[in-house]
Short mmCIF file of C-alpha atoms in Angstrom, two decimals:
data_model
loop_
_atom_site.label_atom_id
_atom_site.label_comp_id
_atom_site.label_asym_id
_atom_site.label_seq_id
_atom_site.Cartn_x
_atom_site.Cartn_y
_atom_site.Cartn_z
CA MET A 1 148.95 82.95 132.75
CA ASN A 2 147.10 82.17 130.22
CA THR A 3 144.54 84.28 128.92
CA ASN A 4 143.84 82.56 125.20
CA ARG A 5 140.86 80.56 127.26
CA TRP A 6 139.62 83.40 128.07
CA SER A 7 136.79 84.73 127.22
CA THR A 8 136.10 88.57 126.59
CA THR A 9 133.72 89.74 129.85
CA GLN A 10 136.97 87.59 131.58
CA ILE A 11 139.45 89.76 129.50
CA LEU A 12 137.55 93.33 130.05
CA SER A 13 137.78 92.89 133.92
CA PHE A 14 140.45 92.14 133.94
CA GLY A 15 141.51 95.14 132.13
CA PHE A 16 139.53 97.16 133.78
CA ALA A 17 140.56 96.27 137.31
CA MET A 18 144.31 96.10 136.44
CA LEU A 19 144.45 99.17 135.42
CA ILE A 20 142.60 100.89 138.75
CA LEU A 21 145.23 99.17 140.40
CA ILE A 22 148.39 100.90 137.91
CA GLY A 23 146.11 104.51 138.81
CA GLY A 24 146.30 103.22 142.56
CA LEU A 25 150.48 103.37 142.16
CA LEU A 26 151.00 105.61 140.52
CA LEU A 27 148.75 108.60 142.96
CA SER A 28 150.00 106.98 145.23
CA LEU A 29 153.73 108.07 144.80
CA PRO A 30 154.56 111.49 146.60
CA VAL A 31 154.76 113.67 142.73
CA ALA A 32 151.09 113.49 142.79
CA GLY A 33 150.63 115.20 145.43
CA LYS A 34 150.28 119.00 146.18
CA ASN A 35 152.34 118.63 149.13
CA GLY A 36 154.84 115.83 148.12
CA ALA A 37 153.18 113.57 150.22
CA GLY A 38 152.27 110.26 149.31
CA ILE A 39 148.37 109.49 150.35
CA PRO A 40 146.93 105.93 152.04
CA PHE A 41 147.14 104.10 148.98
CA LEU A 42 143.08 102.68 149.98
CA ASN A 43 142.09 106.34 149.26
CA ALA A 44 145.00 106.46 145.46
CA LEU A 45 142.58 102.99 144.30
CA PHE A 46 139.32 104.81 145.05
CA THR A 47 140.20 107.66 142.82
CA SER A 48 141.60 105.67 140.51
CA ALA A 49 138.19 103.46 140.30
CA SER A 50 136.51 106.40 140.58
CA ALA A 51 138.26 107.99 137.32
CA THR A 52 139.19 104.62 135.52
CA CYS A 53 135.04 104.09 135.82
CA VAL A 54 133.97 108.03 134.96
CA THR A 55 132.53 107.91 138.09
CA GLY A 56 133.34 111.24 140.07
CA LEU A 57 133.27 109.94 143.17
CA VAL A 58 136.46 111.66 145.35
CA VAL A 59 137.94 111.09 149.24
CA TYR A 60 139.67 114.85 148.34
CA ASP A 61 139.00 118.11 146.32
CA THR A 62 141.30 117.20 142.76
CA TRP A 63 142.63 120.31 142.17
CA THR A 64 143.79 121.14 146.51
CA GLN A 65 145.03 117.49 147.02
CA PHE A 66 146.87 116.34 143.39
CA SER A 67 149.58 117.88 141.67
CA TYR A 68 149.60 118.49 137.59
CA PHE A 69 151.05 114.87 137.96
CA GLY A 70 148.43 114.19 139.95
CA GLN A 71 145.50 114.96 137.27
CA ALA A 72 147.22 114.16 134.20
CA VAL A 73 147.14 110.82 135.53
CA ILE A 74 143.73 111.17 136.50
CA LEU A 75 142.92 112.95 133.18
CA LEU A 76 144.37 110.21 131.63
CA LEU A 77 142.35 107.10 133.42
CA ILE A 78 139.61 109.37 132.24
CA GLN A 79 140.32 109.25 128.65
CA ILE A 80 141.11 105.29 128.74
CA GLY A 81 138.46 104.76 130.59
CA GLY A 82 135.82 106.60 129.00
CA LEU A 83 136.41 105.38 125.91
CA GLY A 84 137.57 101.83 126.92
CA PHE A 85 140.78 100.13 127.45
CA MET A 86 140.59 97.59 124.22
CA ALA A 87 139.84 100.80 122.11
CA VAL A 88 142.74 102.04 123.37
CA ALA A 89 144.76 99.33 122.30
CA ILE A 90 143.56 98.94 119.26
CA LEU A 91 144.50 103.08 118.93
CA VAL A 92 148.29 101.68 119.28
CA SER A 93 148.07 98.73 117.35
CA LEU A 94 146.71 100.46 114.38
CA ALA A 95 149.29 103.69 115.00
CA VAL A 96 152.67 101.14 114.69
CA GLY A 97 150.67 99.34 111.62
CA ARG A 98 150.01 95.78 113.43
CA ARG A 99 147.35 93.39 111.96
CA ILE A 100 143.99 93.62 113.87
CA GLY A 101 142.67 90.32 114.00
CA LEU A 102 139.26 87.80 114.47
CA ARG A 103 139.86 87.92 118.55
CA GLU A 104 140.95 91.16 119.10
CA ARG A 105 137.68 92.68 116.38
CA SER A 106 135.45 90.02 118.97
CA LEU A 107 136.63 92.00 122.24
CA LEU A 108 136.59 95.60 120.38
CA ALA A 109 132.71 94.38 119.59
CA GLU A 110 131.87 94.11 123.36
CA ALA A 111 133.83 96.60 124.82
CA VAL A 112 131.93 99.45 122.19
CA SER A 113 128.77 97.63 122.22
CA SER A 114 128.80 97.09 118.42
CA MET A 115 125.84 94.94 117.36
CA GLN A 116 127.86 93.36 114.84
CA VAL A 117 132.37 92.29 114.44
CA GLY A 118 132.37 93.54 111.00
CA GLY A 119 133.20 97.44 110.61
CA VAL A 120 134.19 97.78 114.36
CA VAL A 121 137.60 98.58 113.58
CA ARG A 122 136.30 101.38 111.42
CA LEU A 123 133.76 102.90 113.95
CA VAL A 124 136.31 102.81 116.83
CA ARG A 125 138.26 105.01 113.92
CA ARG A 126 135.09 107.36 114.34
CA MET A 127 135.33 106.88 117.82
CA LEU A 128 138.49 108.42 118.44
CA ILE A 129 137.60 111.29 115.84
CA GLY A 130 134.38 112.30 117.07
CA THR A 131 135.62 112.29 120.67
CA ALA A 132 139.11 114.65 119.97
CA LEU A 133 136.49 116.94 118.66
CA PHE A 134 134.11 116.44 120.89
CA GLU A 135 136.69 117.39 123.02
CA GLY A 136 138.15 120.01 121.22
CA ILE A 137 135.43 122.07 120.57
CA GLY A 138 134.17 121.53 124.64
CA ALA A 139 138.05 122.71 125.15
CA LEU A 140 138.33 126.23 122.44
CA LEU A 141 134.27 127.05 123.96
CA LEU A 142 135.26 126.46 127.90
CA ALA A 143 138.44 128.77 127.30
CA ILE A 144 136.46 131.46 125.92
CA ARG A 145 135.90 131.63 129.87
CA PHE A 146 138.64 130.26 131.74
CA VAL A 147 141.53 131.54 130.42
CA PRO A 148 140.68 135.24 131.31
CA MET A 149 139.55 134.52 134.23
CA PHE A 150 142.87 132.06 135.21
CA GLY A 151 145.17 132.99 132.95
CA ALA A 152 146.80 131.64 129.55
CA GLY A 153 148.08 128.41 130.54
CA GLN A 154 146.05 127.56 133.61
CA GLY A 155 142.79 128.51 132.03
CA LEU A 156 143.66 125.97 128.76
CA TRP A 157 144.70 122.77 131.28
CA PHE A 158 141.10 123.47 132.85
CA ALA A 159 138.79 123.59 129.74
CA VAL A 160 140.91 120.62 128.20
CA PHE A 161 140.29 119.29 131.60
CA HIS A 162 136.68 119.55 132.11
CA SER A 163 135.83 119.33 128.38
CA VAL A 164 137.51 115.77 129.19
CA SER A 165 135.94 115.03 132.14
CA ALA A 166 132.41 115.71 130.34
CA PHE A 167 132.96 113.84 127.47
CA CYS A 168 133.69 110.80 129.60
CA ASN A 169 130.89 111.24 131.84
CA ALA A 170 133.52 111.99 134.95
CA GLY A 171 132.67 114.34 136.77
CA PHE A 172 136.09 115.28 138.41
CA ASP A 173 136.18 118.90 138.06
CA LEU A 174 139.19 121.43 139.74
CA MET A 175 136.77 124.42 140.94
CA GLY A 176 138.88 123.12 144.24
CA VAL A 177 141.13 126.34 143.58
CA ARG A 178 137.79 128.84 144.41
CA SER A 179 136.47 126.21 146.91
CA PRO A 180 136.95 122.20 147.57
CA PHE A 181 134.27 119.75 145.93
CA SER A 182 131.67 123.50 145.20
CA SER A 183 131.81 121.82 141.28
CA LEU A 184 130.17 124.26 138.74
CA THR A 185 127.90 125.30 142.00
CA SER A 186 129.80 129.49 141.24
CA PHE A 187 128.92 129.41 138.01
CA TYR A 188 125.41 128.43 138.35
CA ASP A 189 123.83 131.13 135.81
CA ASP A 190 127.23 131.13 133.17
CA PRO A 191 125.05 129.66 129.84
CA LEU A 192 128.50 129.00 127.81
CA ILE A 193 130.11 127.20 130.41
CA ILE A 194 126.63 124.71 132.11
CA LEU A 195 125.90 123.96 128.30
CA THR A 196 128.55 123.05 127.17
CA ILE A 197 129.18 120.63 129.79
CA ALA A 198 126.14 119.54 129.26
CA GLY A 199 126.71 118.93 126.01
CA LEU A 200 129.48 117.57 125.96
CA ILE A 201 127.88 114.72 128.88
CA ILE A 202 124.53 113.75 126.15
CA ALA A 203 126.92 113.92 123.29
CA GLY A 204 129.70 111.37 125.29
CA GLY A 205 125.88 109.50 127.24
CA ILE A 206 124.10 107.85 123.70
CA GLY A 207 126.88 105.96 123.08
CA PHE A 208 128.95 105.91 119.47
CA VAL A 209 126.59 103.26 118.00
CA VAL A 210 124.20 105.79 117.63
CA TRP A 211 126.49 108.77 116.97
CA ASN A 212 127.72 106.11 113.75
CA ASP A 213 124.53 105.51 112.94
CA LEU A 214 123.25 109.09 112.32
CA ILE A 215 126.17 109.21 110.19
CA GLU A 216 125.59 106.59 107.94
CA SER A 217 121.56 107.05 108.04
CA ARG A 218 122.16 110.89 107.27
CA PHE A 219 120.54 112.17 109.96
CA HIS A 220 116.97 110.63 108.82
CA PHE A 221 115.60 108.79 111.23
CA LYS A 222 113.99 107.37 109.00
CA ASN A 223 117.03 105.11 108.87
CA LEU A 224 118.13 104.98 112.11
CA HIS A 225 117.98 100.84 113.93
CA LEU A 226 115.77 100.45 116.62
CA HIS A 227 118.73 100.92 118.84
CA THR A 228 119.93 104.57 117.98
CA ARG A 229 115.70 105.56 117.74
CA ALA A 230 115.27 103.69 121.72
CA VAL A 231 118.03 106.22 123.16
CA LEU A 232 117.56 109.49 121.42
CA PHE A 233 113.53 108.93 122.51
CA SER A 234 115.04 108.06 125.93
CA THR A 235 117.20 110.40 126.33
CA LEU A 236 114.90 113.37 124.97
CA ALA A 237 111.91 112.07 127.19
CA LEU A 238 114.39 111.37 130.65
CA LEU A 239 115.78 114.87 129.74
CA LEU A 240 112.25 116.28 129.27
CA ILE A 241 110.69 115.05 132.24
CA GLY A 242 113.74 115.63 134.73
CA THR A 243 114.13 119.22 133.86
CA VAL A 244 109.80 119.68 134.61
CA ALA A 245 110.44 118.21 137.45
CA PHE A 246 113.04 119.79 139.13
CA VAL A 247 111.46 123.49 138.53
CA SER A 248 108.45 121.89 140.41
CA LEU A 249 110.13 120.60 143.19
CA GLU A 250 113.15 123.78 143.77
CA TYR A 251 110.74 126.20 142.50
CA SER A 252 110.65 127.27 146.19
CA GLY A 253 113.96 125.85 147.59
CA THR A 254 117.01 126.55 145.84
CA MET A 255 115.75 128.25 142.99
CA ARG A 256 114.28 130.36 144.79
CA SER A 257 116.10 133.41 144.50
CA MET A 258 116.50 132.59 140.46
CA ASN A 259 115.42 134.16 137.62
CA PRO A 260 113.02 131.95 135.76
CA GLY A 261 116.00 131.65 132.29
CA THR A 262 118.89 130.54 135.77
CA ARG A 263 116.03 128.42 136.64
CA ILE A 264 114.88 126.61 133.66
CA LEU A 265 118.87 126.50 133.27
CA SER A 266 120.03 124.96 136.59
CA ALA A 267 117.30 122.39 136.29
CA PHE A 268 118.70 120.86 132.63
CA PHE A 269 121.30 120.70 134.21
CA GLN A 270 120.49 118.77 136.91
CA SER A 271 118.46 116.84 134.67
CA VAL A 272 121.16 115.88 132.62
CA THR A 273 124.19 116.03 135.47
CA PRO A 274 122.49 112.07 137.29
CA ARG A 275 122.59 110.80 133.98
CA THR A 276 126.09 109.32 134.97
CA ALA A 277 128.33 112.82 134.62
CA GLY A 278 129.08 113.83 139.10
CA PHE A 279 129.01 117.76 137.57
CA ASN A 280 126.22 119.48 140.02
CA SER A 281 125.61 123.51 140.41
CA LEU A 282 123.04 123.20 142.95
CA ASP A 283 124.46 121.98 146.24
CA ILE A 284 123.26 118.67 146.37
CA ALA A 285 123.27 117.79 150.13
CA SER A 286 120.49 121.46 149.51
CA LEU A 287 117.99 119.37 147.61
CA SER A 288 114.49 118.70 148.64
CA ASP A 289 113.90 115.21 149.37
CA GLY A 290 111.80 114.38 146.13
CA SER A 291 114.52 116.16 144.06
CA LYS A 292 116.51 113.22 145.38
CA PHE A 293 114.44 110.21 145.45
CA VAL A 294 114.36 111.60 141.60
CA THR A 295 118.27 111.61 140.99
CA MET A 296 118.54 108.35 141.85
CA LEU A 297 116.03 107.18 139.61
CA LEU A 298 118.11 109.41 136.77
CA MET A 299 121.28 107.74 138.26
CA PHE A 300 119.50 104.38 137.94
CA ILE A 301 119.05 104.03 134.85
CA GLY A 302 122.13 106.32 133.58
CA ALA A 303 122.79 106.40 129.72
CA ALA A 304 123.34 104.73 127.30
CA PRO A 305 125.20 101.53 125.78
CA GLY A 306 128.17 101.61 123.87
CA GLY A 307 128.70 105.58 125.96
CA THR A 308 130.59 107.17 128.54
CA GLY A 309 127.62 106.71 131.01
CA GLY A 310 126.51 104.60 132.95
CA GLY A 311 123.13 102.60 135.21
CA ILE A 312 120.75 99.96 133.73
CA LYS A 313 121.42 101.38 130.17
CA VAL A 314 118.34 103.85 128.97
CA THR A 315 117.61 100.59 125.78
CA THR A 316 117.61 98.01 128.74
CA PHE A 317 114.39 100.44 130.08
CA ALA A 318 112.54 101.00 127.30
CA VAL A 319 112.93 97.34 126.90
CA MET A 320 111.63 97.07 129.93
CA VAL A 321 108.70 99.78 129.94
CA ALA A 322 108.01 97.93 126.15
CA SER A 323 107.85 94.16 127.97
CA VAL A 324 105.46 95.27 130.90
CA LEU A 325 103.27 96.89 128.51
CA ALA A 326 102.67 94.09 126.09
CA GLN A 327 102.36 92.33 129.20
CA LEU A 328 99.56 94.79 130.47
CA ARG A 329 98.12 94.34 127.30
CA ALA A 330 97.45 90.90 127.08
CA ARG A 331 99.87 90.55 123.44
CA ASP A 332 102.27 87.73 122.68
CA ASP A 333 105.23 89.79 121.41
CA VAL A 334 106.55 92.54 122.65
CA ASN A 335 106.70 95.75 120.22
CA LEU A 336 108.93 98.38 120.22
CA PHE A 337 108.71 101.15 117.50
CA HIS A 338 106.66 99.04 115.23
CA PHE A 339 110.13 96.63 116.19
CA ARG A 340 109.52 92.75 117.59
CA LEU A 341 112.27 92.31 120.19
CA GLU A 342 113.94 88.68 120.13
CA ALA A 343 113.35 86.90 123.84
CA GLU A 344 117.11 86.84 124.14
CA ALA A 345 116.87 90.22 125.08
CA ILE A 346 113.77 90.91 126.69
CA ARG A 347 115.39 88.25 129.50
CA ARG A 348 118.53 89.93 129.33
CA ALA A 349 117.33 93.38 130.05
CA PHE A 350 115.35 91.71 133.22
CA CYS A 351 118.73 89.31 134.58
CA GLY A 352 121.57 92.91 134.37
CA THR A 353 118.52 94.41 136.15
CA ALA A 354 118.03 91.75 138.66
CA VAL A 355 121.52 91.63 139.39
CA TYR A 356 122.17 96.05 139.15
CA LEU A 357 119.87 96.31 142.14
CA ALA A 358 121.12 92.89 143.64
CA MET A 359 124.54 94.75 144.15
CA THR A 360 122.44 98.15 145.02
CA VAL A 361 120.95 96.57 148.17
CA GLY A 362 124.05 94.98 149.08
CA GLY A 363 126.47 98.59 149.17
CA ILE A 364 123.40 100.28 150.56
CA LEU A 365 123.48 97.95 153.38
CA ILE A 366 127.19 97.68 154.05
CA LEU A 367 126.91 101.68 154.33
CA CYS A 368 124.08 101.75 157.02
CA ALA A 369 126.02 99.21 158.69
CA GLN A 370 129.07 102.08 158.73
CA GLU A 371 127.15 104.11 160.34
CA GLN A 372 125.17 106.36 157.35
CA SER A 373 121.48 107.58 156.56
CA LEU A 374 119.50 105.24 154.46
CA THR A 375 119.31 108.21 152.02
CA ALA A 376 123.13 109.08 152.34
CA ALA A 377 123.36 105.64 152.02
CA ALA A 378 121.36 104.96 148.77
CA PHE A 379 122.00 107.78 146.97
CA GLU A 380 125.65 106.80 147.50
CA THR A 381 125.58 103.32 146.29
CA LEU A 382 123.42 104.51 143.00
CA SER A 383 125.87 107.31 142.50
CA ALA A 384 128.73 104.21 142.62
CA ILE A 385 126.94 101.71 140.21
CA GLY A 386 125.31 104.42 138.26
CA THR A 387 128.90 105.49 137.81
CA VAL A 388 127.51 109.16 138.16
CA GLY A 389 129.89 110.80 141.22
CA LEU A 390 127.32 112.83 142.64
CA THR A 391 126.85 112.90 146.23
CA VAL A 392 125.31 114.39 149.22
CA GLY A 393 128.87 115.11 150.33
CA ILE A 394 129.49 111.46 152.39
CA THR A 395 132.47 110.51 150.85
CA PRO A 396 135.29 111.90 152.12
CA THR A 397 133.24 110.81 155.44
CA LEU A 398 133.98 106.76 154.20
CA GLN A 399 134.67 104.41 156.59
CA ALA A 400 137.60 101.56 154.64
CA LEU A 401 134.84 98.91 154.52
CA SER A 402 132.72 101.49 152.70
CA ARG A 403 134.82 103.05 150.30
CA ILE A 404 136.40 99.13 149.00
CA ALA A 405 132.21 98.47 148.81
CA ILE A 406 131.55 101.66 145.94
CA ILE A 407 135.25 100.80 144.51
CA LEU A 408 133.72 97.36 143.91
CA LEU A 409 130.56 99.34 142.51
CA MET A 410 132.43 101.67 140.11
CA TYR A 411 133.66 98.77 139.44
CA ALA A 412 130.95 96.79 138.54
CA GLY A 413 128.59 99.81 136.92
CA ARG A 414 132.09 100.74 134.37
CA VAL A 415 132.77 97.15 133.13
CA GLY A 416 128.70 95.83 133.67
CA SER A 417 126.64 94.45 136.61
CA LEU A 418 125.88 91.86 134.68
CA THR A 419 129.44 91.33 132.25
CA VAL A 420 131.24 91.59 136.16
CA PHE A 421 128.51 87.91 136.99
CA MET A 422 129.32 86.51 133.64
CA ALA A 423 132.80 86.96 134.08
CA VAL A 424 133.01 84.80 137.05
CA ALA A 425 130.26 82.62 136.71
CA GLN A 426 130.64 78.84 135.12
CA PRO A 427 130.61 78.32 131.64
CA LYS A 428 127.86 77.51 129.94
CA HIS A 429 126.78 74.75 129.59
CA ASN A 430 124.83 72.95 126.38
CA GLY A 431 122.96 69.98 127.04
CA LYS A 432 120.38 68.24 125.78
CA LEU A 433 118.09 67.59 128.23
CA LYS A 434 115.94 69.65 130.16
CA ASN A 435 114.15 69.77 133.66
CA PRO A 436 110.08 68.72 133.77
CA VAL A 437 108.06 72.13 133.15
CA GLY A 438 106.59 73.10 136.31
CA LYS A 439 104.00 75.56 137.92
CA ILE A 440 103.74 78.83 139.74
CA ILE A 441 101.08 80.60 140.58
CA VAL A 442 103.49 84.10 140.04
CA GLY A 443 101.78 88.29 141.36
#
């Protein structure tokens, strides 16, 4: 197979697909199961896709079903999927002293959503160091609670597993040791666990490009790039709006028996986790319809480019909002934070969102055809393509066709819906001839 003529998007798409396949093969082995028996390959592939695409949707409770070997495979898939397999490949190349060529740098820039090829290797070094730092600190904080609770060995494993899963926005958990599929519901009033997991989710979700810019600008706002400003402002706004919305909508619902502090803590975490994390401290199925709708909106928007999350991305959302406001104000230029946006960025934002919506609608139709309700189908589909991992409880009951559809949605959500489309689309033609201009009535 000659990959020299492949485009960057094709290589990235193929790489993730192969990683999912290898993970599925490993998880289907008898040694990966606690009872020494293998699981059906489709279910193993589903679990592998969910881990590699850092989603968190599961057909089995991770602790109950998988042995330590199986859990280790899932954790490795989460880490590689979160960082991007190209970043891991470059790390191996650097470790063995191999020179990184221009083609590898170009692939790496695409994989980590870097705005330029120059300095991308330095960015990856910082990314790997930062990942180790965040996950290490998170593991130490979680160990404070888990070691006394589960013992030294198991407590440390739980701390490392949940720290990596949270930073990579994966949502996989081992809390089946208490109750299968319970996630963090038994820790809803524990600030150490909830705030540590939330902090890791946010840190991983805003993207490595943002962290690199913050370091180089020495955290001075006026020196930050437009991308960083848009990510930070949008993230903060969505967290605040989400927290207020969940407190209001669940005040007399799932939060009615909580004290004010716990209510705010739960609402804040519920605002953080739909940004592609997948953990939950509240029973998702018990949320009001309004809260489910807000959750779906947050899942749709997602995290930042170059981070470990999915969704259409907060920058895409910001560009679209700025474009709509410019149109309503009858302005020719689209501006964001006193910067004029390029037409290509606007076209890419709307095109990517259109493809994302088309895939979402297709997924909803498939699940509805497989006897799922519209609300459950929409929630599950948005959770899959947004690589979130939250569910109203239907994942283990999905039929084969629905599981295949969810696998494809998780894959498209992690690689990028527009990237997948471009990978299979016809090559770009730069012809000089153009069709005549036509007029059409819009709106």
